[in-house]
Amino acid sequence: MRHWVSSIGLEPSNYGTHSMRRTKAALIYRKTGNLRAVQLLLGHTKMDSTVRYLGIEIEDALDIAESVEL
């Protein structure tokens, strides 16, 4: 990872596999609003964990979760 980031001219200390995982999850959530999908992709068993991971407000998360049919 460090070599790849350096090779494209970025500072390696600013990037890592965990930050990329978090960014991908946040982008999927923002684009789809589907909190359940993000929960499944991250492998979280509890929705609260996904909400904390994404740093979203619980009220927003509950509204979204209620609108998603399983």
PDB file with SEQRES, HELIX, SHEET and CRYST1 records, atoms N, CA, C and O in Angstrom:
SEQRES   1 A   70  MET ARG HIS TRP VAL SER SER ILE GLY LEU GLU PRO SER          
SEQRES   2 A   70  ASN TYR GLY THR HIS SER MET ARG ARG THR LYS ALA ALA          
SEQRES   3 A   70  LEU ILE TYR ARG LYS THR GLY ASN LEU ARG ALA VAL GLN          
SEQRES   4 A   70  LEU LEU LEU GLY HIS THR LYS MET ASP SER THR VAL ARG          
SEQRES   5 A   70  TYR LEU GLY ILE GLU ILE GLU ASP ALA LEU ASP ILE ALA          
SEQRES   6 A   70  GLU SER VAL GLU LEU                                          
HELIX    1 AA1 ARG A    2  SER A    7  1                                   6    
HELIX    2 AA2 PRO A   12  ASN A   14  5                                   3    
HELIX    3 AA3 THR A   17  THR A   32  1                                  16    
HELIX    4 AA4 LEU A   35  LEU A   42  1                                   8    
HELIX    5 AA5 MET A   47  LEU A   54  1                                   8    
HELIX    6 AA6 ILE A   58  SER A   67  1                                  10    
CRYST1    1.000    1.000    1.000  90.00  90.00  90.00 P 1           1          
ATOM      1  N   MET A   1       0.824  -1.177   0.000  1.00  0.00           N  
ATOM      2  CA  MET A   1       0.000   0.000   0.000  1.00  0.00           C  
ATOM      3  C   MET A   1       0.876   1.253   0.000  1.00  0.00           C  
ATOM      4  O   MET A   1       0.658   2.185  -0.773  1.00  0.00           O  
ATOM      5  N   ARG A   2       1.860   1.248   0.875  1.00  0.00           N  
ATOM      6  CA  ARG A   2       2.752   2.414   0.994  1.00  0.00           C  
ATOM      7  C   ARG A   2       3.436   2.726  -0.335  1.00  0.00           C  
ATOM      8  O   ARG A   2       3.520   3.886  -0.737  1.00  0.00           O  
ATOM      9  N   HIS A   3       3.921   1.694  -1.011  1.00  0.00           N  
ATOM     10  CA  HIS A   3       4.610   1.880  -2.290  1.00  0.00           C  
ATOM     11  C   HIS A   3       3.650   2.430  -3.356  1.00  0.00           C  
ATOM     12  O   HIS A   3       3.999   3.344  -4.103  1.00  0.00           O  
ATOM     13  N   TRP A   4       2.456   1.868  -3.414  1.00  0.00           N  
ATOM     14  CA  TRP A   4       1.477   2.311  -4.413  1.00  0.00           C  
ATOM     15  C   TRP A   4       1.111   3.775  -4.204  1.00  0.00           C  
ATOM     16  O   TRP A   4       1.062   4.549  -5.160  1.00  0.00           O  
ATOM     17  N   VAL A   5       0.853   4.154  -2.957  1.00  0.00           N  
ATOM     18  CA  VAL A   5       0.497   5.548  -2.655  1.00  0.00           C  
ATOM     19  C   VAL A   5       1.650   6.475  -3.020  1.00  0.00           C  
ATOM     20  O   VAL A   5       1.439   7.536  -3.608  1.00  0.00           O  
ATOM     21  N   SER A   6       2.851   6.080  -2.676  1.00  0.00           N  
ATOM     22  CA  SER A   6       4.031   6.896  -3.025  1.00  0.00           C  
ATOM     23  C   SER A   6       4.192   7.029  -4.532  1.00  0.00           C  
ATOM     24  O   SER A   6       4.552   8.094  -5.032  1.00  0.00           O  
ATOM     25  N   SER A   7       3.923   5.941  -5.258  1.00  0.00           N  
ATOM     26  CA  SER A   7       4.130   5.948  -6.707  1.00  0.00           C  
ATOM     27  C   SER A   7       3.188   6.895  -7.442  1.00  0.00           C  
ATOM     28  O   SER A   7       3.477   7.298  -8.568  1.00  0.00           O  
ATOM     29  N   ILE A   8       2.078   7.253  -6.828  1.00  0.00           N  
ATOM     30  CA  ILE A   8       1.169   8.212  -7.478  1.00  0.00           C  
ATOM     31  C   ILE A   8       1.301   9.611  -6.884  1.00  0.00           C  
ATOM     32  O   ILE A   8       0.476  10.490  -7.132  1.00  0.00           O  
ATOM     33  N   GLY A   9       2.365   9.797  -6.088  1.00  0.00           N  
ATOM     34  CA  GLY A   9       2.701  11.129  -5.606  1.00  0.00           C  
ATOM     35  C   GLY A   9       1.970  11.584  -4.353  1.00  0.00           C  
ATOM     36  O   GLY A   9       1.911  12.781  -4.075  1.00  0.00           O  
ATOM     37  N   LEU A  10       1.410  10.645  -3.590  1.00  0.00           N  
ATOM     38  CA  LEU A  10       0.717  11.009  -2.356  1.00  0.00           C  
ATOM     39  C   LEU A  10       1.577  10.659  -1.152  1.00  0.00           C  
ATOM     40  O   LEU A  10       2.509   9.860  -1.249  1.00  0.00           O  
ATOM     41  N   GLU A  11       1.259  11.258  -0.036  1.00  0.00           N  
ATOM     42  CA  GLU A  11       1.981  11.004   1.209  1.00  0.00           C  
ATOM     43  C   GLU A  11       1.479   9.708   1.843  1.00  0.00           C  
ATOM     44  O   GLU A  11       0.321   9.637   2.254  1.00  0.00           O  
ATOM     45  N   PRO A  12       2.325   8.686   1.931  1.00  0.00           N  
ATOM     46  CA  PRO A  12       1.907   7.374   2.435  1.00  0.00           C  
ATOM     47  C   PRO A  12       1.357   7.380   3.853  1.00  0.00           C  
ATOM     48  O   PRO A  12       0.500   6.560   4.183  1.00  0.00           O  
ATOM     49  N   SER A  13       1.830   8.287   4.695  1.00  0.00           N  
ATOM     50  CA  SER A  13       1.356   8.294   6.080  1.00  0.00           C  
ATOM     51  C   SER A  13      -0.103   8.734   6.196  1.00  0.00           C  
ATOM     52  O   SER A  13      -0.715   8.565   7.251  1.00  0.00           O  
ATOM     53  N   ASN A  14      -0.659   9.289   5.136  1.00  0.00           N  
ATOM     54  CA  ASN A  14      -2.060   9.725   5.153  1.00  0.00           C  
ATOM     55  C   ASN A  14      -3.032   8.650   4.679  1.00  0.00           C  
ATOM     56  O   ASN A  14      -4.245   8.857   4.713  1.00  0.00           O  
ATOM     57  N   TYR A  15      -2.520   7.516   4.243  1.00  0.00           N  
ATOM     58  CA  TYR A  15      -3.377   6.489   3.659  1.00  0.00           C  
ATOM     59  C   TYR A  15      -3.051   5.110   4.227  1.00  0.00           C  
ATOM     60  O   TYR A  15      -1.904   4.801   4.549  1.00  0.00           O  
ATOM     61  N   GLY A  16      -4.084   4.304   4.338  1.00  0.00           N  
ATOM     62  CA  GLY A  16      -3.912   2.944   4.823  1.00  0.00           C  
ATOM     63  C   GLY A  16      -5.121   2.111   4.438  1.00  0.00           C  
ATOM     64  O   GLY A  16      -6.117   2.638   3.941  1.00  0.00           O  
ATOM     65  N   THR A  17      -5.030   0.813   4.669  1.00  0.00           N  
ATOM     66  CA  THR A  17      -6.146  -0.052   4.274  1.00  0.00           C  
ATOM     67  C   THR A  17      -7.403   0.245   5.068  1.00  0.00           C  
ATOM     68  O   THR A  17      -8.507   0.144   4.534  1.00  0.00           O  
ATOM     69  N   HIS A  18      -7.257   0.613   6.345  1.00  0.00           N  
ATOM     70  CA  HIS A  18      -8.444   0.894   7.144  1.00  0.00           C  
ATOM     71  C   HIS A  18      -9.127   2.178   6.691  1.00  0.00           C  
ATOM     72  O   HIS A  18     -10.355   2.228   6.626  1.00  0.00           O  
ATOM     73  N   SER A  19      -8.363   3.207   6.380  1.00  0.00           N  
ATOM     74  CA  SER A  19      -8.979   4.457   5.923  1.00  0.00           C  
ATOM     75  C   SER A  19      -9.683   4.247   4.582  1.00  0.00           C  
ATOM     76  O   SER A  19     -10.713   4.870   4.320  1.00  0.00           O  
ATOM     77  N   MET A  20      -9.133   3.372   3.729  1.00  0.00           N  
ATOM     78  CA  MET A  20      -9.790   3.089   2.453  1.00  0.00           C  
ATOM     79  C   MET A  20     -11.095   2.329   2.675  1.00  0.00           C  
ATOM     80  O   MET A  20     -12.086   2.574   1.986  1.00  0.00           O  
ATOM     81  N   ARG A  21     -11.094   1.404   3.639  1.00  0.00           N  
ATOM     82  CA  ARG A  21     -12.309   0.647   3.968  1.00  0.00           C  
ATOM     83  C   ARG A  21     -13.389   1.605   4.456  1.00  0.00           C  
ATOM     84  O   ARG A  21     -14.541   1.518   4.031  1.00  0.00           O  
ATOM     85  N   ARG A  22     -13.018   2.516   5.345  1.00  0.00           N  
ATOM     86  CA  ARG A  22     -13.979   3.478   5.890  1.00  0.00           C  
ATOM     87  C   ARG A  22     -14.500   4.406   4.789  1.00  0.00           C  
ATOM     88  O   ARG A  22     -15.695   4.696   4.733  1.00  0.00           O  
ATOM     89  N   THR A  23     -13.619   4.862   3.930  1.00  0.00           N  
ATOM     90  CA  THR A  23     -14.010   5.754   2.836  1.00  0.00           C  
ATOM     91  C   THR A  23     -14.978   5.066   1.889  1.00  0.00           C  
ATOM     92  O   THR A  23     -15.988   5.654   1.502  1.00  0.00           O  
ATOM     93  N   LYS A  24     -14.684   3.833   1.511  1.00  0.00           N  
ATOM     94  CA  LYS A  24     -15.565   3.083   0.606  1.00  0.00           C  
ATOM     95  C   LYS A  24     -16.949   2.918   1.225  1.00  0.00           C  
ATOM     96  O   LYS A  24     -17.958   3.119   0.549  1.00  0.00           O  
ATOM     97  N   ALA A  25     -17.003   2.555   2.504  1.00  0.00           N  
ATOM     98  CA  ALA A  25     -18.287   2.387   3.186  1.00  0.00           C  
ATOM     99  C   ALA A  25     -19.059   3.705   3.234  1.00  0.00           C  
ATOM    100  O   ALA A  25     -20.267   3.728   2.999  1.00  0.00           O  
ATOM    101  N   ALA A  26     -18.369   4.789   3.534  1.00  0.00           N  
ATOM    102  CA  ALA A  26     -19.020   6.097   3.601  1.00  0.00           C  
ATOM    103  C   ALA A  26     -19.555   6.523   2.234  1.00  0.00           C  
ATOM    104  O   ALA A  26     -20.643   7.092   2.141  1.00  0.00           O  
ATOM    105  N   LEU A  27     -18.797   6.249   1.179  1.00  0.00           N  
ATOM    106  CA  LEU A  27     -19.247   6.605  -0.172  1.00  0.00           C  
ATOM    107  C   LEU A  27     -20.478   5.792  -0.580  1.00  0.00           C  
ATOM    108  O   LEU A  27     -21.405   6.327  -1.188  1.00  0.00           O  
ATOM    109  N   ILE A  28     -20.482   4.507  -0.245  1.00  0.00           N  
ATOM    110  CA  ILE A  28     -21.647   3.675  -0.555  1.00  0.00           C  
ATOM    111  C   ILE A  28     -22.868   4.180   0.197  1.00  0.00           C  
ATOM    112  O   ILE A  28     -23.957   4.272  -0.368  1.00  0.00           O  
ATOM    113  N   TYR A  29     -22.689   4.507   1.463  1.00  0.00           N  
ATOM    114  CA  TYR A  29     -23.803   5.019   2.265  1.00  0.00           C  
ATOM    115  C   TYR A  29     -24.333   6.331   1.692  1.00  0.00           C  
ATOM    116  O   TYR A  29     -25.542   6.503   1.538  1.00  0.00           O  
ATOM    117  N   ARG A  30     -23.421   7.260   1.375  1.00  0.00           N  
ATOM    118  CA  ARG A  30     -23.856   8.558   0.829  1.00  0.00           C  
ATOM    119  C   ARG A  30     -24.571   8.405  -0.505  1.00  0.00           C  
ATOM    120  O   ARG A  30     -25.555   9.096  -0.770  1.00  0.00           O  
ATOM    121  N   LYS A  31     -24.082   7.507  -1.335  1.00  0.00           N  
ATOM    122  CA  LYS A  31     -24.666   7.346  -2.670  1.00  0.00           C  
ATOM    123  C   LYS A  31     -26.016   6.632  -2.627  1.00  0.00           C  
ATOM    124  O   LYS A  31     -26.928   6.985  -3.374  1.00  0.00           O  
ATOM    125  N   THR A  32     -26.147   5.635  -1.761  1.00  0.00           N  
ATOM    126  CA  THR A  32     -27.369   4.826  -1.754  1.00  0.00           C  
ATOM    127  C   THR A  32     -28.298   5.112  -0.584  1.00  0.00           C  
ATOM    128  O   THR A  32     -29.507   4.904  -0.686  1.00  0.00           O  
ATOM    129  N   GLY A  33     -27.743   5.587   0.527  1.00  0.00           N  
ATOM    130  CA  GLY A  33     -28.553   5.770   1.729  1.00  0.00           C  
ATOM    131  C   GLY A  33     -28.954   4.446   2.355  1.00  0.00           C  
ATOM    132  O   GLY A  33     -29.781   4.413   3.266  1.00  0.00           O  
ATOM    133  N   ASN A  34     -28.372   3.354   1.872  1.00  0.00           N  
ATOM    134  CA  ASN A  34     -28.741   2.023   2.333  1.00  0.00           C  
ATOM    135  C   ASN A  34     -27.795   1.571   3.447  1.00  0.00           C  
ATOM    136  O   ASN A  34     -26.739   0.988   3.201  1.00  0.00           O  
ATOM    137  N   LEU A  35     -28.213   1.862   4.673  1.00  0.00           N  
ATOM    138  CA  LEU A  35     -27.398   1.542   5.829  1.00  0.00           C  
ATOM    139  C   LEU A  35     -27.251   0.033   6.020  1.00  0.00           C  
ATOM    140  O   LEU A  35     -26.194  -0.441   6.439  1.00  0.00           O  
ATOM    141  N   ARG A  36     -28.290  -0.707   5.718  1.00  0.00           N  
ATOM    142  CA  ARG A  36     -28.246  -2.166   5.857  1.00  0.00           C  
ATOM    143  C   ARG A  36     -27.204  -2.779   4.911  1.00  0.00           C  
ATOM    144  O   ARG A  36     -26.480  -3.698   5.294  1.00  0.00           O  
ATOM    145  N   ALA A  37     -27.133  -2.274   3.693  1.00  0.00           N  
ATOM    146  CA  ALA A  37     -26.137  -2.774   2.745  1.00  0.00           C  
ATOM    147  C   ALA A  37     -24.729  -2.515   3.266  1.00  0.00           C  
ATOM    148  O   ALA A  37     -23.859  -3.380   3.170  1.00  0.00           O  
ATOM    149  N   VAL A  38     -24.507  -1.339   3.809  1.00  0.00           N  
ATOM    150  CA  VAL A  38     -23.192  -1.015   4.352  1.00  0.00           C  
ATOM    151  C   VAL A  38     -22.882  -1.925   5.538  1.00  0.00           C  
ATOM    152  O   VAL A  38     -21.756  -2.401   5.680  1.00  0.00           O  
ATOM    153  N   GLN A  39     -23.875  -2.165   6.384  1.00  0.00           N  
ATOM    154  CA  GLN A  39     -23.699  -3.059   7.521  1.00  0.00           C  
ATOM    155  C   GLN A  39     -23.238  -4.445   7.050  1.00  0.00           C  
ATOM    156  O   GLN A  39     -22.300  -5.018   7.604  1.00  0.00           O  
ATOM    157  N   LEU A  40     -23.900  -4.963   6.040  1.00  0.00           N  
ATOM    158  CA  LEU A  40     -23.543  -6.282   5.511  1.00  0.00           C  
ATOM    159  C   LEU A  40     -22.148  -6.284   4.897  1.00  0.00           C  
ATOM    160  O   LEU A  40     -21.372  -7.212   5.124  1.00  0.00           O  
ATOM    161  N   LEU A  41     -21.825  -5.260   4.128  1.00  0.00           N  
ATOM    162  CA  LEU A  41     -20.508  -5.179   3.496  1.00  0.00           C  
ATOM    163  C   LEU A  41     -19.377  -5.108   4.518  1.00  0.00           C  
ATOM    164  O   LEU A  41     -18.296  -5.654   4.299  1.00  0.00           O  
ATOM    165  N   LEU A  42     -19.632  -4.435   5.629  1.00  0.00           N  
ATOM    166  CA  LEU A  42     -18.614  -4.304   6.663  1.00  0.00           C  
ATOM    167  C   LEU A  42     -18.549  -5.519   7.576  1.00  0.00           C  
ATOM    168  O   LEU A  42     -17.577  -5.700   8.309  1.00  0.00           O  
ATOM    169  N   GLY A  43     -19.579  -6.347   7.530  1.00  0.00           N  
ATOM    170  CA  GLY A  43     -19.597  -7.529   8.381  1.00  0.00           C  
ATOM    171  C   GLY A  43     -19.987  -7.236   9.814  1.00  0.00           C  
ATOM    172  O   GLY A  43     -19.665  -8.007  10.718  1.00  0.00           O  
ATOM    173  N   HIS A  44     -20.678  -6.127  10.030  1.00  0.00           N  
ATOM    174  CA  HIS A  44     -21.117  -5.775  11.375  1.00  0.00           C  
ATOM    175  C   HIS A  44     -22.383  -6.544  11.735  1.00  0.00           C  
ATOM    176  O   HIS A  44     -23.289  -6.668  10.911  1.00  0.00           O  
ATOM    177  N   THR A  45     -22.449  -7.050  12.938  1.00  0.00           N  
ATOM    178  CA  THR A  45     -23.655  -7.762  13.375  1.00  0.00           C  
ATOM    179  C   THR A  45     -24.696  -6.801  13.944  1.00  0.00           C  
ATOM    180  O   THR A  45     -25.888  -7.109  13.949  1.00  0.00           O  
ATOM    181  N   LYS A  46     -24.257  -5.653  14.417  1.00  0.00           N  
ATOM    182  CA  LYS A  46     -25.177  -4.674  15.002  1.00  0.00           C  
ATOM    183  C   LYS A  46     -25.178  -3.391  14.189  1.00  0.00           C  
ATOM    184  O   LYS A  46     -24.131  -2.892  13.778  1.00  0.00           O  
ATOM    185  N   MET A  47     -26.378  -2.870  13.966  1.00  0.00           N  
ATOM    186  CA  MET A  47     -26.520  -1.619  13.219  1.00  0.00           C  
ATOM    187  C   MET A  47     -25.818  -0.481  13.950  1.00  0.00           C  
ATOM    188  O   MET A  47     -25.256   0.411  13.315  1.00  0.00           O  
ATOM    189  N   ASP A  48     -25.847  -0.506  15.277  1.00  0.00           N  
ATOM    190  CA  ASP A  48     -25.180   0.542  16.054  1.00  0.00           C  
ATOM    191  C   ASP A  48     -23.695   0.634  15.715  1.00  0.00           C  
ATOM    192  O   ASP A  48     -23.130   1.727  15.672  1.00  0.00           O  
ATOM    193  N   SER A  49     -23.074  -0.501  15.479  1.00  0.00           N  
ATOM    194  CA  SER A  49     -21.653  -0.500  15.128  1.00  0.00           C  
ATOM    195  C   SER A  49     -21.425   0.216  13.804  1.00  0.00           C  
ATOM    196  O   SER A  49     -20.471   0.981  13.658  1.00  0.00           O  
ATOM    197  N   THR A  50     -22.298  -0.034  12.849  1.00  0.00           N  
ATOM    198  CA  THR A  50     -22.180   0.605  11.539  1.00  0.00           C  
ATOM    199  C   THR A  50     -22.413   2.102  11.646  1.00  0.00           C  
ATOM    200  O   THR A  50     -21.712   2.893  11.015  1.00  0.00           O  
ATOM    201  N   VAL A  51     -23.393   2.486  12.439  1.00  0.00           N  
ATOM    202  CA  VAL A  51     -23.695   3.910  12.638  1.00  0.00           C  
ATOM    203  C   VAL A  51     -22.485   4.617  13.241  1.00  0.00           C  
ATOM    204  O   VAL A  51     -22.094   5.687  12.773  1.00  0.00           O  
ATOM    205  N   ARG A  52     -21.895   4.029  14.270  1.00  0.00           N  
ATOM    206  CA  ARG A  52     -20.713   4.638  14.896  1.00  0.00           C  
ATOM    207  C   ARG A  52     -19.540   4.669  13.912  1.00  0.00           C  
ATOM    208  O   ARG A  52     -18.811   5.659  13.850  1.00  0.00           O  
ATOM    209  N   TYR A  53     -19.359   3.611  13.160  1.00  0.00           N  
ATOM    210  CA  TYR A  53     -18.259   3.514  12.200  1.00  0.00           C  
ATOM    211  C   TYR A  53     -18.343   4.618  11.156  1.00  0.00           C  
ATOM    212  O   TYR A  53     -17.333   5.218  10.787  1.00  0.00           O  
ATOM    213  N   LEU A  54     -19.552   4.878  10.688  1.00  0.00           N  
ATOM    214  CA  LEU A  54     -19.750   5.916   9.666  1.00  0.00           C  
ATOM    215  C   LEU A  54     -19.818   7.316  10.261  1.00  0.00           C  
ATOM    216  O   LEU A  54     -19.652   8.305   9.547  1.00  0.00           O  
ATOM    217  N   GLY A  55     -20.062   7.402  11.567  1.00  0.00           N  
ATOM    218  CA  GLY A  55     -20.150   8.706  12.220  1.00  0.00           C  
ATOM    219  C   GLY A  55     -21.418   9.460  11.853  1.00  0.00           C  
ATOM    220  O   GLY A  55     -21.401  10.685  11.732  1.00  0.00           O  
ATOM    221  N   ILE A  56     -22.518   8.736  11.677  1.00  0.00           N  
ATOM    222  CA  ILE A  56     -23.776   9.393  11.339  1.00  0.00           C  
ATOM    223  C   ILE A  56     -24.658   9.499  12.581  1.00  0.00           C  
ATOM    224  O   ILE A  56     -24.460   8.782  13.561  1.00  0.00           O  
ATOM    225  N   GLU A  57     -25.615  10.389  12.525  1.00  0.00           N  
ATOM    226  CA  GLU A  57     -26.532  10.590  13.642  1.00  0.00           C  
ATOM    227  C   GLU A  57     -27.501   9.426  13.740  1.00  0.00           C  
ATOM    228  O   GLU A  57     -27.957   8.912  12.718  1.00  0.00           O  
ATOM    229  N   ILE A  58     -27.814   9.012  14.933  1.00  0.00           N  
ATOM    230  CA  ILE A  58     -28.684   7.857  15.145  1.00  0.00           C  
ATOM    231  C   ILE A  58     -30.080   8.079  14.557  1.00  0.00           C  
ATOM    232  O   ILE A  58     -30.684   7.143  14.034  1.00  0.00           O  
ATOM    233  N   GLU A  59     -30.592   9.299  14.639  1.00  0.00           N  
ATOM    234  CA  GLU A  59     -31.924   9.576  14.078  1.00  0.00           C  
ATOM    235  C   GLU A  59     -31.941   9.360  12.566  1.00  0.00           C  
ATOM    236  O   GLU A  59     -32.886   8.785  12.024  1.00  0.00           O  
ATOM    237  N   ASP A  60     -30.899   9.821  11.897  1.00  0.00           N  
ATOM    238  CA  ASP A  60     -30.792   9.620  10.446  1.00  0.00           C  
ATOM    239  C   ASP A  60     -30.691   8.139  10.127  1.00  0.00           C  
ATOM    240  O   ASP A  60     -31.326   7.653   9.191  1.00  0.00           O  
ATOM    241  N   ALA A  61     -29.897   7.428  10.905  1.00  0.00           N  
ATOM    242  CA  ALA A  61     -29.716   6.011  10.670  1.00  0.00           C  
ATOM    243  C   ALA A  61     -31.007   5.253  10.862  1.00  0.00           C  
ATOM    244  O   ALA A  61     -31.320   4.365  10.068  1.00  0.00           O  
ATOM    245  N   LEU A  62     -31.759   5.574  11.884  1.00  0.00           N  
ATOM    246  CA  LEU A  62     -33.026   4.886  12.136  1.00  0.00           C  
ATOM    247  C   LEU A  62     -34.029   5.167  11.031  1.00  0.00           C  
ATOM    248  O   LEU A  62     -34.748   4.262  10.606  1.00  0.00           O  
ATOM    249  N   ASP A  63     -34.088   6.410  10.557  1.00  0.00           N  
ATOM    250  CA  ASP A  63     -34.995   6.757   9.454  1.00  0.00           C  
ATOM    251  C   ASP A  63     -34.659   5.938   8.210  1.00  0.00           C  
ATOM    252  O   ASP A  63     -35.547   5.404   7.547  1.00  0.00           O  
ATOM    253  N   ILE A  64     -33.389   5.849   7.910  1.00  0.00           N  
ATOM    254  CA  ILE A  64     -32.939   5.101   6.735  1.00  0.00           C  
ATOM    255  C   ILE A  64     -33.210   3.616   6.909  1.00  0.00           C  
ATOM    256  O   ILE A  64     -33.712   2.958   5.998  1.00  0.00           O  
ATOM    257  N   ALA A  65     -32.876   3.090   8.082  1.00  0.00           N  
ATOM    258  CA  ALA A  65     -33.077   1.671   8.331  1.00  0.00           C  
ATOM    259  C   ALA A  65     -34.551   1.285   8.244  1.00  0.00           C  
ATOM    260  O   ALA A  65     -34.881   0.205   7.755  1.00  0.00           O  
ATOM    261  N   GLU A  66     -35.429   2.153   8.712  1.00  0.00           N  
ATOM    262  CA  GLU A  66     -36.862   1.874   8.653  1.00  0.00           C  
ATOM    263  C   GLU A  66     -37.397   1.916   7.226  1.00  0.00           C  
ATOM    264  O   GLU A  66     -38.393   1.266   6.909  1.00  0.00           O  
ATOM    265  N   SER A  67     -36.735   2.680   6.375  1.00  0.00           N  
ATOM    266  CA  SER A  67     -37.219   2.794   4.995  1.00  0.00           C  
ATOM    267  C   SER A  67     -36.735   1.647   4.108  1.00  0.00           C  
ATOM    268  O   SER A  67     -37.215   1.484   2.986  1.00  0.00           O  
ATOM    269  N   VAL A  68     -35.787   0.854   4.607  1.00  0.00           N  
ATOM    270  CA  VAL A  68     -35.250  -0.257   3.824  1.00  0.00           C  
ATOM    271  C   VAL A  68     -36.010  -1.534   4.180  1.00  0.00           C  
ATOM    272  O   VAL A  68     -36.046  -1.954   5.336  1.00  0.00           O  
ATOM    273  N   GLU A  69     -36.608  -2.131   3.170  1.00  0.00           N  
ATOM    274  CA  GLU A  69     -37.331  -3.378   3.384  1.00  0.00           C  
ATOM    275  C   GLU A  69     -36.373  -4.545   3.256  1.00  0.00           C  
ATOM    276  O   GLU A  69     -35.527  -4.582   2.363  1.00  0.00           O  
ATOM    277  N   LEU A  70     -36.520  -5.492   4.159  1.00  0.00           N  
ATOM    278  CA  LEU A  70     -35.679  -6.693   4.122  1.00  0.00           C  
ATOM    279  C   LEU A  70     -36.470  -7.865   3.616  1.00  0.00           C  
ATOM    280  O   LEU A  70     -35.937  -8.970   3.511  1.00  0.00           O  
TER     281      LEU A  70                                                      
END                                                                             
